[in-house]
Tab-separated table of C-alpha atoms in Angstrom:
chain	number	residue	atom	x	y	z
E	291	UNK	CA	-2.691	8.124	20.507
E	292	UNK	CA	-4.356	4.670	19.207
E	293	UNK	CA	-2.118	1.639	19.116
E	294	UNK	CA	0.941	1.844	16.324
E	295	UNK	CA	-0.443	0.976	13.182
E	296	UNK	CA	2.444	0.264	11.136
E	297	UNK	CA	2.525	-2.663	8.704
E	298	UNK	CA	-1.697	-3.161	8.678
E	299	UNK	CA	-3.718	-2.300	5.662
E	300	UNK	CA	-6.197	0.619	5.748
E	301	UNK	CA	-9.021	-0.477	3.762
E	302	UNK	CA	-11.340	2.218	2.585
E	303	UNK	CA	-15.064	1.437	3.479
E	304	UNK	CA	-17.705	1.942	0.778
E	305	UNK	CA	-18.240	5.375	2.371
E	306	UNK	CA	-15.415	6.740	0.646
E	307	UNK	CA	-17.264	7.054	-2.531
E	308	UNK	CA	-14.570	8.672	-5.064
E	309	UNK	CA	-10.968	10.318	-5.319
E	310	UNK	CA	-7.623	8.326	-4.737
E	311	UNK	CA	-8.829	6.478	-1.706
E	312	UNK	CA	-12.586	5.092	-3.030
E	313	UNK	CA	-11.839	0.570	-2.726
E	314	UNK	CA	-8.293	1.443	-1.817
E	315	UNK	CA	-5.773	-0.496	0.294
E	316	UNK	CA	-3.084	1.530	2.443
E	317	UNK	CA	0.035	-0.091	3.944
E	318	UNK	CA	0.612	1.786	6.386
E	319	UNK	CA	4.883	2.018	6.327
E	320	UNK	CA	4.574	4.245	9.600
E	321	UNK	CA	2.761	5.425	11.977
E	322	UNK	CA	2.752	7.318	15.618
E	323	UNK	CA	2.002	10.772	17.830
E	324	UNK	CA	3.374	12.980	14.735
E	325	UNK	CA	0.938	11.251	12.347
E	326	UNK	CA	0.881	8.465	9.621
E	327	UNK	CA	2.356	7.574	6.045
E	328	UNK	CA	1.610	4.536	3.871
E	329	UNK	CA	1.177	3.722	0.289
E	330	UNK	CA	-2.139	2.940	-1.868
E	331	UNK	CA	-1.410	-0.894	-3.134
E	332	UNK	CA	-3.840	-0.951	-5.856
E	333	UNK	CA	-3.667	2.126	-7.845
E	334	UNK	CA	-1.291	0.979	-10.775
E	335	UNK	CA	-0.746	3.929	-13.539
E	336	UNK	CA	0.185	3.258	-16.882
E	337	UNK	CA	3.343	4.810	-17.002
E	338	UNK	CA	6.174	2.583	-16.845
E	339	UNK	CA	8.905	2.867	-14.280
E	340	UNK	CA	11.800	3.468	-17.044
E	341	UNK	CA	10.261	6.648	-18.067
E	342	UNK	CA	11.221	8.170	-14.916
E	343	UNK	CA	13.857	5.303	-13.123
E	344	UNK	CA	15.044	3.493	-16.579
E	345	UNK	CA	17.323	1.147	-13.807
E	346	UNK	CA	14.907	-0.085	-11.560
E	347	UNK	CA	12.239	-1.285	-14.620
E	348	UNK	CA	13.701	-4.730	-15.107
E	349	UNK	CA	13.561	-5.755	-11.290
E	350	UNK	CA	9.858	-4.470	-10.890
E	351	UNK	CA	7.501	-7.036	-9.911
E	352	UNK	CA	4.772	-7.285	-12.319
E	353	UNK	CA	2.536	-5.141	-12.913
E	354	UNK	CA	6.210	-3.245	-14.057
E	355	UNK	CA	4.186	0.275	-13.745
E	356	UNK	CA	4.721	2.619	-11.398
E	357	UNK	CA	2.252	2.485	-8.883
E	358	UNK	CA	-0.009	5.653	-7.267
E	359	UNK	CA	1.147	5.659	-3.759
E	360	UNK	CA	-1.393	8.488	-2.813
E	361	UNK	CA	-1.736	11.931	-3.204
E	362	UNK	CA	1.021	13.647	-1.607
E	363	UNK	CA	4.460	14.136	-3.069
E	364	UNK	CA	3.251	13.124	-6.435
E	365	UNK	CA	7.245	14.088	-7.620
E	366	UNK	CA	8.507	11.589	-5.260
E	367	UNK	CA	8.949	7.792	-5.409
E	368	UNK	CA	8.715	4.780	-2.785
E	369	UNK	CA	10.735	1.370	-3.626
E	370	UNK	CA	8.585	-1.307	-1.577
E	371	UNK	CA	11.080	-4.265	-1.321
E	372	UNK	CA	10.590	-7.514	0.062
E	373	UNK	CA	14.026	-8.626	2.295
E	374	UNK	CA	14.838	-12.330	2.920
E	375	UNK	CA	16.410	-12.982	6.377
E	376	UNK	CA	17.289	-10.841	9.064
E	377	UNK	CA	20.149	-8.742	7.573
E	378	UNK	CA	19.693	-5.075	6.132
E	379	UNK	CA	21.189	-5.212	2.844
E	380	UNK	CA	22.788	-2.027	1.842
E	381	UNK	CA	20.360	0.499	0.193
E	382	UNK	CA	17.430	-0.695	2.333
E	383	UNK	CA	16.050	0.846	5.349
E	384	UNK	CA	13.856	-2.317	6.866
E	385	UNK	CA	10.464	-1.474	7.799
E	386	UNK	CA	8.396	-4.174	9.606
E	387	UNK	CA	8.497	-7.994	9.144
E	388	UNK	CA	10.109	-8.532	5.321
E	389	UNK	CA	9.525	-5.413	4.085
E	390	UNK	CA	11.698	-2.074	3.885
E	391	UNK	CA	12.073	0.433	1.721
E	392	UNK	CA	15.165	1.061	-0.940
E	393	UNK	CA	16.950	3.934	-1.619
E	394	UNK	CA	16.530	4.338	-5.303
E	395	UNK	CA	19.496	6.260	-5.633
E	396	UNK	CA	21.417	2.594	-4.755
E	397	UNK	CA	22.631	1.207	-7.753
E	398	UNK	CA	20.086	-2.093	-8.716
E	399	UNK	CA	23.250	-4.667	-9.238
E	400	UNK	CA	23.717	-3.894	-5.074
E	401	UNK	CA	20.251	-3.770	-4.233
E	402	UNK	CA	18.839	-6.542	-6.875
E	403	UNK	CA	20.556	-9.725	-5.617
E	404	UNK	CA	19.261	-8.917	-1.641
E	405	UNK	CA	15.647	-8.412	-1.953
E	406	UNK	CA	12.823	-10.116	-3.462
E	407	UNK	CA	10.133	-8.451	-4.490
E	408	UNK	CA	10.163	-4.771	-5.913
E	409	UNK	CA	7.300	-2.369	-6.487
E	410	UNK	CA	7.751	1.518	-6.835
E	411	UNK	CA	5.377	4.100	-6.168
E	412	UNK	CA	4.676	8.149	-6.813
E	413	UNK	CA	4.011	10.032	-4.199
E	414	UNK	CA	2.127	8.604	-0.738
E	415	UNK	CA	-0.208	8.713	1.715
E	416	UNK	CA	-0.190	11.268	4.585
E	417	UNK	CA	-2.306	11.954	7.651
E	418	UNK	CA	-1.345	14.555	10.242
E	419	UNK	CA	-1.352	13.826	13.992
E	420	UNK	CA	-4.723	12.623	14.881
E	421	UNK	CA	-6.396	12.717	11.440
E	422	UNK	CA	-6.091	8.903	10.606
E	423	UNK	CA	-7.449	7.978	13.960
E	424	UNK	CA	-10.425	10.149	13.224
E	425	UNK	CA	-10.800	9.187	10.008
E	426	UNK	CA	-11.034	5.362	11.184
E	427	UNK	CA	-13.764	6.265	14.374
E	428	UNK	CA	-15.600	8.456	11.131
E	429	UNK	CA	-15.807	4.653	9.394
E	430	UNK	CA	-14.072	5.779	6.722
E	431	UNK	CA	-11.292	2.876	6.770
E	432	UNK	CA	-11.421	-0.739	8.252
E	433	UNK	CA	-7.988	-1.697	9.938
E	434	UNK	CA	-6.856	-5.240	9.068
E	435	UNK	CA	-3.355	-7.312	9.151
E	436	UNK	CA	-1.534	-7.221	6.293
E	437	UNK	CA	0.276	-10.040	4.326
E	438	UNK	CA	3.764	-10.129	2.975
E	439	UNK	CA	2.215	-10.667	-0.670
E	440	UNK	CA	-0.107	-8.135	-0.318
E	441	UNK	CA	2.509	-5.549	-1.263
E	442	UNK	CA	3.259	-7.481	-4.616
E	443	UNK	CA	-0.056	-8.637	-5.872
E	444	UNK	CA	0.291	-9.575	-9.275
E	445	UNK	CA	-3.314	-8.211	-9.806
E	446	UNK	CA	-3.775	-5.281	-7.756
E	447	UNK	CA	-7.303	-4.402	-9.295
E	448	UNK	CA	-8.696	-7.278	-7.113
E	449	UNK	CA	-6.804	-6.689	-3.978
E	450	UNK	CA	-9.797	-4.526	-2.059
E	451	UNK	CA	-11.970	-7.742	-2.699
E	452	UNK	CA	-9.566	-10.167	-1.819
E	453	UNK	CA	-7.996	-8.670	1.254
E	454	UNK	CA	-11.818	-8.387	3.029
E	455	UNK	CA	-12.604	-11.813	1.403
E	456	UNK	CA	-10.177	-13.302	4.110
E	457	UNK	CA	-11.493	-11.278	7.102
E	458	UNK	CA	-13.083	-13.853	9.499
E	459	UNK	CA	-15.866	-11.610	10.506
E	460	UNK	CA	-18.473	-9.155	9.148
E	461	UNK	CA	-15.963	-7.226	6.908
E	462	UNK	CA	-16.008	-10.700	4.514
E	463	UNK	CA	-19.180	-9.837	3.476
E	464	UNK	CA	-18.670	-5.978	2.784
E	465	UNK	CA	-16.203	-7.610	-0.166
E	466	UNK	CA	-19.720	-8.210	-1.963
E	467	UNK	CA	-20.446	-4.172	-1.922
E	468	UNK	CA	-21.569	-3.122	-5.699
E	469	UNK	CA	-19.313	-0.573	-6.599
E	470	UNK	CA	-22.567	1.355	-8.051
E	471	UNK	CA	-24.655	1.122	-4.795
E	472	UNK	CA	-27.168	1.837	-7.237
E	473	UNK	CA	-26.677	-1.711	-8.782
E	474	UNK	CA	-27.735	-3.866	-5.519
């Protein structure tokens, strides 16, 4: 197996043309021999997150829409939270760096007052043992450090741009990729 993965952003290369994944950015929340999850960051839906956790919609970080984690386990959702400090608070399950994920099934009024940031997403993204690892030697993703506010972009639609934007090499300039290939 490659190198752990877990906490870097997958960030689909403009060969991945359509579906779920075409411009999107993965965190990858885990990754090792038995394969990898993560969750698309800029995929917001328009359903709000009361229509399906009414408790959780007035600590959302804005966009407050649930987001489209990927497309497995659709019926399922993620709470990304950002965690200040070094302790766990109750209800979170810390990740990597100051990120974990909350049990949404803990009441908000424990959760709320411990963590910072809050995003919630449907369903993930999954890759069997091996299949990520192929997928990057394919091209089809470029593998790049992630940032705590990447998570909780307040515009999400621009995040793809923005996150190769700040690549100090080659991938800077993919950012510039017409959407239409058609259109360069």
């Amino acid at each position: 197996m490659d190198a752990d993965l877990s906490g870097n952003l997958l960030v689909a290369t403009p060969q991945i043309e359509d579906g779920v994944f075409c411009r999107s950015v993965v965190l990858l929340l885990h990754h090792d021999a038995e394969g990898a999850q993560g969750v698309v960051l800029n995929r917001p839906m328009e359903a709000r997150i009361d229509a399906v956790l009414p408790d959780w919609q007035a600590h959302a970080t804005a966009p407050c829409v649930l987001f489209e984690g990927g497309p497995v386990g659709l019926d399922s959702a993620l709470g990304l939270v950002t965690v200040p400090g070094d302790v766990e608070p109750l209800g979170v399950k810390r990740l990597f760096g100051g990120l974990g994920l909350v049990d949404l099934d803990t009441p908000p009024a424990i959760v709320v007052p411990e963590v910072a940031g809050l995003r919630i997403f449907a369903g993930y993204a999954g890759w069997s043992p091996g299949q990520l690892e192929a997928e990057v030697r394919s091209g089809s993703w470029y593998v790049v450090e992630s940032e705590g506010r990447d998570a909780f972009d307040a515009d999400p639609g621009q995040l793809w741009t923005r996150v190769l934007r700040r690549q100090r090499d080659h991938l800077a300039f993919v950012a510039t990729f017409p959407a239409d290939p058609e259109m360069n």
